[in-house]
Short mmCIF file of C-alpha atoms in Angstrom, two decimals:
data_model
loop_
_atom_site.label_atom_id
_atom_site.label_comp_id
_atom_site.label_asym_id
_atom_site.label_seq_id
_atom_site.Cartn_x
_atom_site.Cartn_y
_atom_site.Cartn_z
CA MET A 170 17.45 13.94 -1.56
CA ALA A 171 17.61 17.72 -0.97
CA GLN A 172 15.84 17.94 2.51
CA TRP A 173 13.71 16.10 5.07
CA THR A 174 9.90 15.75 4.59
CA SER A 175 8.94 14.45 8.07
CA ALA A 176 10.38 14.16 11.52
CA VAL A 177 10.89 11.63 14.26
CA GLY A 178 10.97 12.79 17.83
CA ALA A 179 13.61 11.49 20.33
CA ALA A 180 11.08 9.75 22.55
CA GLN A 181 9.59 7.97 19.61
CA LEU A 182 12.96 6.98 18.16
CA ALA A 183 14.09 5.60 21.51
CA ARG A 184 10.85 3.49 21.75
CA LEU A 185 11.46 2.14 18.24
CA LEU A 186 14.98 1.20 19.10
CA THR A 187 14.17 -0.60 22.20
CA SER A 188 11.33 -2.49 20.50
CA GLN A 189 13.73 -4.32 18.09
CA GLN A 190 14.12 -7.92 18.72
CA GLU A 191 17.34 -8.95 20.54
CA ARG A 192 19.40 -11.49 18.50
CA PRO A 193 20.84 -14.24 20.72
CA ALA A 194 24.41 -13.65 21.32
CA VAL A 195 27.07 -15.91 19.57
CA PRO A 196 29.14 -17.72 22.14
CA GLY A 197 32.42 -16.15 22.50
CA ALA A 198 31.57 -13.08 20.30
CA ARG A 199 32.33 -9.64 21.56
CA ARG A 200 29.60 -7.05 21.82
CA PRO A 201 29.92 -4.31 19.41
CA PRO A 202 30.56 -0.80 20.79
CA ALA A 203 27.55 1.17 21.76
CA TYR A 204 27.74 3.65 18.85
CA ARG A 205 27.81 0.67 16.38
CA VAL A 206 24.66 -0.85 17.99
CA LEU A 207 22.80 2.46 17.87
CA ALA A 208 23.89 3.04 14.20
CA ASP A 209 22.84 -0.54 13.22
CA GLY A 210 19.46 -0.10 15.02
CA ILE A 211 18.61 3.13 13.21
CA ARG A 212 19.81 1.48 9.87
CA LEU A 213 17.55 -1.42 10.40
CA LEU A 214 14.48 0.87 11.29
CA VAL A 215 15.07 2.79 8.06
CA LEU A 216 15.40 -0.47 6.01
CA GLU A 217 12.20 -1.90 7.51
CA GLY A 218 10.42 1.36 6.88
CA ARG A 219 9.63 1.90 10.66
CA VAL A 220 11.37 5.23 10.34
CA PRO A 221 10.57 6.79 6.92
CA VAL A 222 13.37 7.75 4.48
CA ALA A 223 13.81 11.57 4.58
CA ALA A 224 12.74 11.70 8.13
CA ARG A 225 14.71 14.41 10.27
CA LEU A 226 16.29 12.80 13.34
CA PRO A 227 16.48 14.59 16.64
CA ALA A 228 19.39 16.57 17.62
CA GLU A 229 22.39 14.70 19.04
CA ARG A 230 21.95 16.14 22.51
CA GLU A 231 18.21 15.47 22.57
CA LEU A 232 18.56 11.83 21.43
CA ALA A 233 21.42 11.25 23.91
CA LEU A 234 19.06 12.36 26.77
CA ALA A 235 16.35 10.14 25.59
CA LEU A 236 18.60 7.08 25.37
CA SER A 237 20.56 7.90 28.47
CA VAL A 238 23.89 7.76 26.49
CA SER A 239 26.63 10.20 26.01
CA ARG A 240 26.44 12.74 23.21
CA THR A 241 29.67 11.27 21.84
CA THR A 242 27.91 7.89 21.33
CA VAL A 243 25.18 9.58 19.25
CA ALA A 244 27.62 11.66 17.29
CA ALA A 245 29.76 8.62 16.39
CA ALA A 246 26.51 6.75 15.42
CA PHE A 247 25.44 9.51 13.10
CA GLU A 248 28.78 9.88 11.51
CA ALA A 249 28.81 6.07 10.81
CA LEU A 250 25.43 6.41 9.22
CA ARG A 251 26.49 9.29 7.12
CA THR A 252 29.50 7.22 5.96
CA GLU A 253 27.34 4.31 4.95
CA GLY A 254 24.77 6.54 3.24
CA PHE A 255 21.99 6.17 5.71
CA LEU A 256 22.06 9.70 6.83
CA GLU A 257 22.42 13.18 5.32
CA SER A 258 23.12 16.45 7.11
CA ARG A 259 23.20 20.10 6.33
CA ARG A 260 24.33 22.86 8.57
CA GLY A 261 21.24 24.55 9.95
CA ALA A 262 18.86 21.97 8.64
CA GLY A 263 19.80 18.88 10.86
CA SER A 264 20.16 15.36 9.77
CA TRP A 265 17.73 13.26 8.00
CA THR A 266 17.45 9.46 6.99
CA ALA A 267 18.54 8.30 3.53
CA VAL A 268 19.21 5.13 1.66
CA PRO A 269 22.65 4.76 -0.10
CA ALA A 270 23.06 5.55 -3.70
CA GLY A 271 23.06 2.19 -5.76
CA ASN A 272 20.95 0.32 -3.15
CA PRO A 273 19.68 -2.72 -5.07
CA LEU A 274 16.16 -2.42 -6.30
CA PRO A 275 14.10 -4.81 -8.48
CA ALA A 276 14.53 -3.99 -12.12
CA ARG A 277 10.87 -4.71 -12.92
CA GLY A 278 7.62 -3.22 -11.83
CA LEU A 279 4.54 -5.21 -10.98
CA GLU A 280 3.16 -5.61 -14.46
CA PRO A 281 1.61 -9.11 -15.18
CA LEU A 282 4.06 -11.85 -16.50
CA PRO A 283 3.81 -12.41 -20.09
CA PRO A 284 1.51 -15.45 -20.88
CA GLU A 285 4.25 -17.40 -22.61
CA ALA A 286 6.12 -17.35 -19.32
CA LEU A 287 3.49 -18.75 -17.08
CA GLY A 288 4.37 -22.36 -17.82
CA SER A 289 7.79 -22.12 -16.21
CA VAL A 290 7.54 -19.31 -13.68
CA ILE A 291 5.19 -18.92 -10.71
CA ASP A 292 4.06 -15.38 -10.75
CA LEU A 293 3.70 -13.74 -7.31
CA GLY A 294 4.12 -10.27 -8.64
CA CYS A 295 0.51 -9.41 -9.64
CA ALA A 296 -2.32 -9.49 -7.02
CA SER A 297 -5.02 -10.41 -9.44
CA LEU A 298 -7.00 -13.60 -9.81
CA PRO A 299 -8.57 -15.09 -13.06
CA ALA A 300 -12.09 -14.06 -13.92
CA PRO A 301 -15.02 -15.50 -11.84
CA GLU A 302 -16.83 -17.45 -14.47
CA PRO A 303 -19.56 -17.80 -15.56
CA TRP A 304 -20.11 -14.25 -14.35
CA LEU A 305 -17.86 -12.62 -16.69
CA THR A 306 -19.31 -14.17 -19.73
CA ARG A 307 -22.85 -13.42 -18.54
CA ALA A 308 -21.99 -9.87 -17.86
CA VAL A 309 -20.55 -9.36 -21.25
CA GLN A 310 -23.71 -11.05 -22.91
CA GLY A 311 -26.01 -8.81 -20.83
CA ALA A 312 -23.91 -5.75 -21.84
CA LEU A 313 -24.29 -6.64 -25.53
CA GLU A 314 -28.09 -6.96 -25.16
CA ASP A 315 -28.21 -3.54 -23.57
CA LEU A 316 -25.77 -1.84 -26.17
CA PRO A 317 -28.10 -1.02 -29.08
CA PRO A 318 -29.57 2.24 -27.64
CA TYR A 319 -26.08 3.51 -26.77
CA ALA A 320 -24.82 2.55 -30.25
CA HIS A 321 -27.07 5.20 -31.77
CA THR A 322 -25.26 7.94 -29.74
CA HIS A 323 -21.82 9.41 -29.87
CA GLY A 324 -20.63 7.13 -27.19
CA ASP A 325 -18.72 9.77 -25.21
CA TYR A 326 -19.82 9.86 -21.62
CA PRO A 327 -17.09 11.80 -19.68
CA ALA A 328 -18.74 11.25 -16.30
CA GLY A 329 -19.76 7.72 -17.09
CA LEU A 330 -23.01 6.09 -18.09
CA PRO A 331 -25.89 7.73 -16.18
CA ALA A 332 -27.38 4.26 -15.15
CA LEU A 333 -24.01 2.99 -13.79
CA ARG A 334 -23.40 6.37 -11.87
CA ALA A 335 -26.87 6.00 -10.25
CA MET A 336 -26.18 2.34 -9.17
CA ILE A 337 -22.75 3.19 -7.72
CA ALA A 338 -24.44 6.05 -5.71
CA GLU A 339 -27.26 3.76 -4.59
CA ARG A 340 -24.51 1.33 -3.22
CA TYR A 341 -23.10 4.05 -0.96
CA THR A 342 -26.60 5.11 0.11
CA ALA A 343 -27.47 1.61 1.11
CA LEU A 344 -24.42 1.85 3.46
CA GLY A 345 -25.91 4.72 5.08
CA ILE A 346 -23.88 7.30 3.25
CA PRO A 347 -26.38 9.41 1.13
CA THR A 348 -24.91 9.90 -2.40
CA MET A 349 -26.24 11.45 -5.59
CA PRO A 350 -25.18 10.28 -9.01
CA GLU A 351 -23.69 13.92 -9.42
CA GLN A 352 -21.09 12.74 -6.83
CA VAL A 353 -19.95 9.87 -8.89
CA MET A 354 -17.39 9.71 -11.97
CA VAL A 355 -16.75 6.45 -13.74
CA THR A 356 -13.11 6.02 -14.65
CA THR A 357 -10.88 3.51 -16.49
CA GLY A 358 -9.83 1.60 -13.37
CA ALA A 359 -8.69 2.91 -10.04
CA MET A 360 -5.39 3.94 -11.71
CA GLY A 361 -7.26 6.25 -14.05
CA ALA A 362 -9.13 7.72 -11.02
CA MET A 363 -5.94 8.41 -9.16
CA ASP A 364 -4.20 9.85 -12.10
CA ALA A 365 -7.14 12.39 -12.64
CA ILE A 366 -7.09 13.19 -8.93
CA CYS A 367 -3.53 13.74 -8.75
CA HIS A 368 -3.52 16.04 -11.84
CA LEU A 369 -6.40 18.08 -10.35
CA PHE A 370 -5.11 18.52 -6.74
CA ALA A 371 -1.31 18.01 -6.70
CA GLY A 372 0.51 19.91 -9.32
CA ARG A 373 4.21 19.14 -9.91
CA GLY A 374 6.17 19.83 -6.58
CA GLU A 375 3.20 19.39 -4.32
CA ARG A 376 3.47 17.15 -1.27
CA ILE A 377 1.39 14.02 -1.05
CA ALA A 378 1.35 12.04 2.34
CA VAL A 379 1.32 8.35 1.76
CA GLU A 380 1.29 5.39 4.02
CA SER A 381 4.59 3.57 4.42
CA PRO A 382 4.47 1.00 2.92
CA SER A 383 1.83 1.69 0.25
CA TYR A 384 0.65 0.39 -3.12
CA ALA A 385 3.73 0.42 -5.45
CA ASN A 386 1.93 1.39 -8.72
CA ILE A 387 0.20 4.34 -7.09
CA LEU A 388 3.54 5.55 -5.68
CA GLN A 389 5.08 5.31 -9.15
CA LEU A 390 2.10 7.19 -10.54
CA MET A 391 2.52 9.99 -8.14
CA ARG A 392 6.33 10.05 -8.72
CA GLU A 393 5.87 10.52 -12.37
CA ALA A 394 3.28 13.33 -11.74
CA GLY A 395 6.14 15.13 -10.05
CA ALA A 396 4.81 14.92 -6.52
CA ARG A 397 6.87 15.02 -3.44
CA LEU A 398 6.01 11.92 -1.41
CA VAL A 399 5.93 12.31 2.30
CA PRO A 400 5.93 8.68 4.08
CA VAL A 401 3.93 8.05 7.12
CA ALA A 402 4.81 4.76 8.88
CA MET A 403 2.04 2.29 9.42
CA ASP A 404 1.20 1.22 12.94
CA ASP A 405 2.51 -2.30 14.08
CA GLY A 406 0.52 -5.42 13.06
CA LEU A 407 -2.87 -5.16 11.25
CA ALA A 408 -4.24 -2.19 13.19
CA GLY A 409 -3.85 0.45 10.46
CA TRP A 410 -2.69 3.93 10.91
CA ASP A 411 -0.65 5.55 13.76
CA LEU A 412 -2.74 8.70 14.27
CA ASP A 413 0.09 10.46 16.15
CA ARG A 414 2.39 10.24 13.15
CA TRP A 415 -0.42 11.34 10.84
CA ARG A 416 -1.26 14.36 12.93
CA GLN A 417 2.51 15.40 12.93
CA VAL A 418 2.91 14.98 9.19
CA LEU A 419 -0.21 16.73 8.33
CA ARG A 420 0.58 19.70 10.68
CA GLU A 421 4.16 20.04 9.79
CA SER A 422 4.31 19.23 6.10
CA ALA A 423 0.83 20.47 5.13
CA PRO A 424 0.43 18.09 2.20
CA ARG A 425 -2.02 19.01 -0.56
CA LEU A 426 -3.16 15.32 -0.82
CA ALA A 427 -3.05 12.17 1.44
CA TYR A 428 -3.50 8.71 0.02
CA VAL A 429 -4.64 5.77 2.22
CA VAL A 430 -5.97 2.28 1.91
CA ALA A 431 -8.31 1.75 4.81
CA ASP A 432 -9.72 -1.65 3.97
CA PHE A 433 -7.31 -4.51 3.76
CA HIS A 434 -4.36 -2.28 2.96
CA ASN A 435 -2.09 -3.16 0.05
CA PRO A 436 0.43 -4.58 0.97
CA THR A 437 0.10 -5.09 4.68
CA GLY A 438 -3.62 -6.22 4.87
CA ALA A 439 -4.33 -3.83 7.72
CA LEU A 440 -7.86 -2.82 8.48
CA ALA A 441 -8.37 0.67 10.09
CA ASP A 442 -11.00 0.75 12.72
CA GLU A 443 -13.70 3.31 12.92
CA ASP A 444 -12.15 5.44 15.58
CA ARG A 445 -9.00 5.82 13.35
CA ARG A 446 -11.04 6.65 10.42
CA ARG A 447 -12.98 9.36 12.22
CA ARG A 448 -9.67 10.88 13.71
CA LEU A 449 -7.72 10.89 10.37
CA VAL A 450 -10.57 12.74 8.66
CA GLU A 451 -10.67 15.31 11.41
CA SER A 452 -6.85 15.64 11.21
CA ALA A 453 -7.05 16.01 7.40
CA ARG A 454 -9.80 18.55 7.62
CA SER A 455 -7.90 20.66 10.21
CA ALA A 456 -4.83 20.69 7.93
CA GLY A 457 -6.65 21.53 4.66
CA THR A 458 -5.56 18.23 3.23
CA VAL A 459 -7.59 16.29 0.77
CA LEU A 460 -7.84 12.70 1.91
CA VAL A 461 -7.96 10.15 -0.97
CA VAL A 462 -9.24 6.78 0.20
CA ASP A 463 -8.66 3.75 -1.92
CA GLU A 464 -11.50 1.24 -1.43
CA THR A 465 -10.57 -1.17 -4.04
CA MET A 466 -10.02 -4.10 -1.58
CA ARG A 467 -13.16 -3.39 0.44
CA ASP A 468 -15.31 -6.14 -0.90
CA LEU A 469 -12.71 -8.89 -0.30
CA THR A 470 -13.55 -9.76 3.27
CA LEU A 471 -12.20 -13.27 3.82
CA ASP A 472 -13.31 -14.12 7.31
CA PRO A 473 -17.03 -14.48 7.21
CA ASP A 474 -17.60 -13.27 10.81
CA LEU A 475 -15.72 -9.96 10.30
CA GLU A 476 -17.85 -6.80 10.54
CA LEU A 477 -16.36 -4.05 8.30
CA PRO A 478 -16.10 -0.49 9.69
CA ARG A 479 -18.12 2.30 7.87
CA PRO A 480 -16.48 3.67 4.71
CA VAL A 481 -14.17 6.61 5.50
CA CYS A 482 -16.43 8.95 3.59
CA GLY A 483 -19.15 8.28 6.11
CA PHE A 484 -17.16 10.40 8.58
CA ASP A 485 -17.21 13.37 6.04
CA PRO A 486 -20.88 14.32 5.84
CA ALA A 487 -20.07 17.67 4.30
CA GLY A 488 -18.03 16.07 1.59
CA SER A 489 -15.26 18.63 1.79
CA THR A 490 -12.28 16.41 2.80
CA VAL A 491 -12.65 12.78 1.54
CA VAL A 492 -12.42 11.71 -2.18
CA THR A 493 -13.16 7.89 -2.47
CA VAL A 494 -11.83 5.68 -5.17
CA GLY A 495 -13.37 2.33 -6.00
CA SER A 496 -12.94 -0.42 -8.63
CA ALA A 497 -14.33 -3.61 -10.06
CA SER A 498 -10.68 -4.73 -10.91
CA LYS A 499 -9.65 -6.38 -7.55
CA ALA A 500 -13.11 -7.54 -6.39
CA PHE A 501 -14.16 -8.99 -9.75
CA TRP A 502 -11.51 -9.05 -12.45
CA ALA A 503 -8.31 -7.00 -13.29
CA GLY A 504 -9.34 -7.12 -17.01
CA MET A 505 -12.69 -5.32 -16.21
CA ARG A 506 -11.13 -1.75 -16.20
CA ILE A 507 -13.94 0.05 -14.39
CA GLY A 508 -13.32 2.35 -11.51
CA TRP A 509 -14.99 5.23 -10.01
CA VAL A 510 -14.65 8.48 -7.81
CA ARG A 511 -17.03 9.48 -5.14
CA ALA A 512 -16.62 13.12 -4.13
CA ALA A 513 -18.41 16.48 -3.77
CA PRO A 514 -20.27 17.45 -6.96
CA ASP A 515 -17.93 20.32 -7.58
CA VAL A 516 -14.87 18.01 -7.36
CA ILE A 517 -16.59 15.66 -9.80
CA ARG A 518 -17.32 18.50 -12.18
CA SER A 519 -13.76 19.63 -12.24
CA LEU A 520 -12.49 16.04 -12.76
CA VAL A 521 -14.94 15.55 -15.76
CA ALA A 522 -13.84 18.93 -17.20
CA ALA A 523 -10.16 17.94 -17.06
CA ARG A 524 -10.94 14.61 -18.56
CA ALA A 525 -11.44 16.27 -21.96
CA TYR A 526 -7.71 16.50 -22.11
CA ALA A 527 -7.02 12.87 -21.11
CA ASP A 528 -9.02 9.86 -22.08
CA LEU A 529 -12.37 11.48 -22.76
CA GLY A 530 -14.36 8.55 -21.10
CA THR A 531 -14.51 5.03 -20.21
CA PRO A 532 -15.45 2.13 -22.63
CA VAL A 533 -19.27 1.86 -22.84
CA LEU A 534 -19.41 -2.01 -23.29
CA GLU A 535 -17.46 -2.55 -19.94
CA GLN A 536 -19.58 -0.03 -18.14
CA LEU A 537 -22.71 -1.88 -19.29
CA ALA A 538 -21.16 -5.26 -18.13
CA VAL A 539 -20.69 -3.80 -14.55
CA SER A 540 -24.13 -2.21 -14.63
CA TRP A 541 -25.50 -5.81 -15.53
CA LEU A 542 -23.69 -7.21 -12.49
CA PHE A 543 -25.02 -4.63 -10.03
CA SER A 544 -28.58 -4.73 -11.38
CA THR A 545 -28.98 -8.62 -11.42
CA GLY A 546 -27.26 -9.66 -8.29
CA GLY A 547 -24.48 -11.19 -10.31
CA TRP A 548 -21.91 -8.97 -8.52
CA GLU A 549 -22.56 -10.33 -5.04
CA GLN A 550 -22.38 -13.88 -6.39
CA ALA A 551 -19.23 -13.28 -8.28
CA VAL A 552 -17.57 -11.48 -5.34
CA GLU A 553 -18.47 -14.46 -3.06
CA MET A 554 -16.93 -16.78 -5.46
CA ARG A 555 -13.83 -14.53 -5.40
CA ARG A 556 -13.61 -14.39 -1.69
CA ALA A 557 -13.80 -18.24 -1.41
CA GLN A 558 -10.97 -18.64 -3.91
CA ALA A 559 -8.86 -15.97 -2.13
CA ARG A 560 -9.49 -17.50 1.24
CA GLU A 561 -8.53 -20.97 0.00
CA ASN A 562 -5.37 -19.56 -1.48
CA ARG A 563 -4.43 -17.53 1.54
CA ASP A 564 -4.70 -20.48 3.84
CA ALA A 565 -2.67 -22.68 1.52
CA LEU A 566 0.05 -20.08 1.21
CA VAL A 567 0.25 -19.39 4.89
CA GLY A 568 0.52 -23.10 5.64
CA ALA A 569 3.23 -23.57 2.97
CA LEU A 570 5.19 -20.68 4.22
CA ARG A 571 5.20 -21.83 7.90
CA ARG A 572 6.48 -25.19 6.79
CA GLU A 573 9.14 -23.95 4.30
CA LEU A 574 10.37 -20.85 6.09
CA PRO A 575 9.33 -20.88 9.77
CA ASP A 576 11.59 -18.00 10.65
CA TRP A 577 9.81 -15.51 8.45
CA GLU A 578 7.29 -13.31 10.17
CA PHE A 579 3.84 -12.06 9.05
CA GLU A 580 0.35 -11.55 10.30
CA VAL A 581 -2.52 -13.21 8.52
CA PRO A 582 -4.90 -10.51 7.33
CA HIS A 583 -8.75 -10.88 7.45
CA GLY A 584 -9.19 -9.70 3.90
CA GLY A 585 -7.74 -8.35 0.78
CA LEU A 586 -5.24 -10.18 -1.59
CA THR A 587 -1.76 -9.69 -0.10
CA LEU A 588 0.56 -10.99 2.71
CA TRP A 589 3.34 -8.67 3.94
CA VAL A 590 6.36 -10.84 5.06
CA ARG A 591 9.36 -9.99 6.94
CA THR A 592 12.21 -12.09 5.55
CA GLY A 593 14.24 -12.95 8.62
CA GLY A 594 16.94 -10.35 7.88
CA LEU A 595 17.39 -11.29 4.10
CA SER A 596 17.37 -8.62 1.45
CA GLY A 597 14.04 -8.46 -0.41
CA SER A 598 15.78 -7.25 -3.47
CA ARG A 599 18.10 -10.03 -3.56
CA LEU A 600 15.35 -12.59 -2.96
CA ALA A 601 13.48 -11.06 -6.00
CA GLU A 602 16.72 -11.67 -7.99
CA ALA A 603 17.15 -14.99 -6.85
CA GLY A 604 13.57 -15.95 -7.32
CA GLU A 605 14.04 -15.32 -10.99
CA ARG A 606 16.76 -17.98 -11.15
CA VAL A 607 14.48 -20.65 -9.59
CA GLY A 608 11.39 -19.79 -11.49
CA LEU A 609 9.61 -17.52 -9.10
CA ARG A 610 8.56 -13.87 -9.57
CA VAL A 611 8.09 -11.90 -6.25
CA PRO A 612 8.17 -8.16 -5.70
CA SER A 613 10.53 -6.94 -2.97
CA GLY A 614 9.57 -4.64 -0.12
CA PRO A 615 11.28 -1.47 -1.43
CA ARG A 616 8.76 -1.45 -4.26
CA PHE A 617 6.18 -0.40 -1.67
CA GLY A 618 8.21 2.17 0.14
CA VAL A 619 9.66 5.62 -0.55
CA ASP A 620 13.27 5.78 -1.81
CA GLY A 621 14.24 2.08 -0.82
CA ALA A 622 12.78 1.43 2.59
CA PHE A 623 11.48 -2.05 3.51
CA GLU A 624 14.47 -3.87 2.20
CA GLY A 625 13.72 -6.76 4.63
CA TYR A 626 10.20 -7.57 3.25
CA VAL A 627 8.42 -9.13 0.34
CA ARG A 628 4.84 -9.04 -0.67
CA LEU A 629 3.17 -12.20 -1.38
CA PRO A 630 -0.39 -12.32 -3.04
CA PHE A 631 -3.12 -14.89 -2.65
CA THR A 632 -3.06 -15.78 -6.39
CA VAL A 633 -2.06 -19.41 -6.11
CA GLY A 634 -3.27 -22.36 -4.03
CA GLY A 635 -2.99 -26.14 -3.42
CA ALA A 636 0.23 -27.76 -4.91
CA VAL A 637 1.17 -24.44 -6.68
CA ALA A 638 1.17 -22.56 -3.37
CA ASP A 639 3.37 -25.53 -1.88
CA GLU A 640 5.80 -25.21 -4.99
CA ALA A 641 5.97 -21.35 -4.62
CA ALA A 642 7.02 -21.65 -0.98
CA ALA A 643 9.56 -24.29 -1.86
CA ARG A 644 11.05 -21.94 -4.52
CA LEU A 645 11.08 -19.07 -2.26
CA ALA A 646 12.99 -21.12 0.24
CA ALA A 647 15.38 -22.09 -2.41
CA ALA A 648 15.83 -18.34 -3.35
CA ALA A 649 16.47 -17.67 0.39
CA ARG A 650 19.16 -20.33 0.47
CA ILE A 651 20.83 -18.64 -2.48
CA VAL A 652 20.76 -15.20 -0.78
CA ARG A 653 22.13 -16.65 2.46
CA ALA A 654 25.05 -18.30 0.61
CA GLY A 655 25.80 -14.84 -1.04
CA GLY A 656 24.93 -12.56 1.89
CA GLY A 657 21.73 -10.97 3.01
CA LEU A 658 20.74 -7.65 4.77
CA GLY A 659 24.08 -7.46 6.56
CA SER A 660 26.08 -10.42 7.80
CA GLU A 661 24.70 -10.05 11.22
CA ALA A 662 21.37 -8.61 12.21
CA PRO A 663 21.80 -5.67 14.66
CA ARG A 664 21.17 -6.08 18.28
CA THR A 665 18.77 -4.13 20.43
CA PHE A 666 20.11 -0.88 21.56
CA VAL A 667 20.62 -0.99 25.33
CA ALA A 668 21.85 1.99 27.13
#
């Protein structure tokens, strides 16, 4: 990587280092030298994603003061990290974090497993559930009944069917966010929406700030569009965003776009509260950054007593900062490739105009099916069925993991479809490889980071339940045994740095 894209301060790095869990000392073992403990601590922070890749570290003297150690100790730690490939430096530009060349990454993406393999492999790679019948069949039947008038037209609706645009606008208005149909464009799934937004706002070489971790397929889409990704570490637990880090990145990197998932974040399951939403919109507006908000998980509230915060666009009444992306694919069915963008009318017009050189429009029949669901109340009933299934799967998977892998760490999210699991120091990439050998497909943490971060994590979706969840956890435990036998994320987890 040519240069740093974000920075971590000395006080912040010192806090992160002292927050690491202390590993019990092995009887008779000698404590490593101070520089080695410091180097291992920084390395683990990078691999876990708590310090982003390509983050500039503080100067040696500044960090030495914050940690109350000698500058020689810090210099030796930095030299060890450079030798191992976790730090790069250039005279006049400082030092920034990196991941060694050849660091193991899964060979496959998050595409669904081929149907012929489903009988022998448990697929935890794709966070999608089967269609909620009978609502899919009813929606398609309703769409066929509504199709004849549209069949007499050219069939091209670059902004989407007027009736569906109006229904989506009404749904936002019902949430207290006045919206006109002119503020909505229907797309071919959320990925189609994000592709159009990236091409409109972020040309090749533009910076895009992203949560770290974030949704793997969106990160890859942005990379292929030529964007420079600027990772912003998530706050601890399920709280959502660290606003101090966001303000720093927006101020110093001045990204053209920022991409966030405020509702049941993929992969962590975090839910940002209203105060964080308001403050992030204000920070983006001040920096001149367009804030793209992914709401594809919003309808998947799994705990019935949970009250959702207002959508992020509700804190942008002028409509100048927030662009919202929604979809039927997660809440209803992945095969229903209907998404939408809510934005200011001039942004929608620009997106529609650019679409003439992309996909021209979204299939009419699928739009009619979603329109039928919205207009008949079928959407609410289908989504409630989806919530019940995901809730049951979540609870089964959580119970199975706690029995089979009690040393693995995670927080149970209140919604969404994914569990973000820390693997007890094992390499997520090696777990994914070992999983293939025992009939389990699981994506490793680095898929969801920038340049190889989150090696010590895996993402587990709520797509299986009952006995299958038990078997999936048993196979994951078998994969963990294979990795332990061959070595995990370092032979010994680093200790907490103590000055």
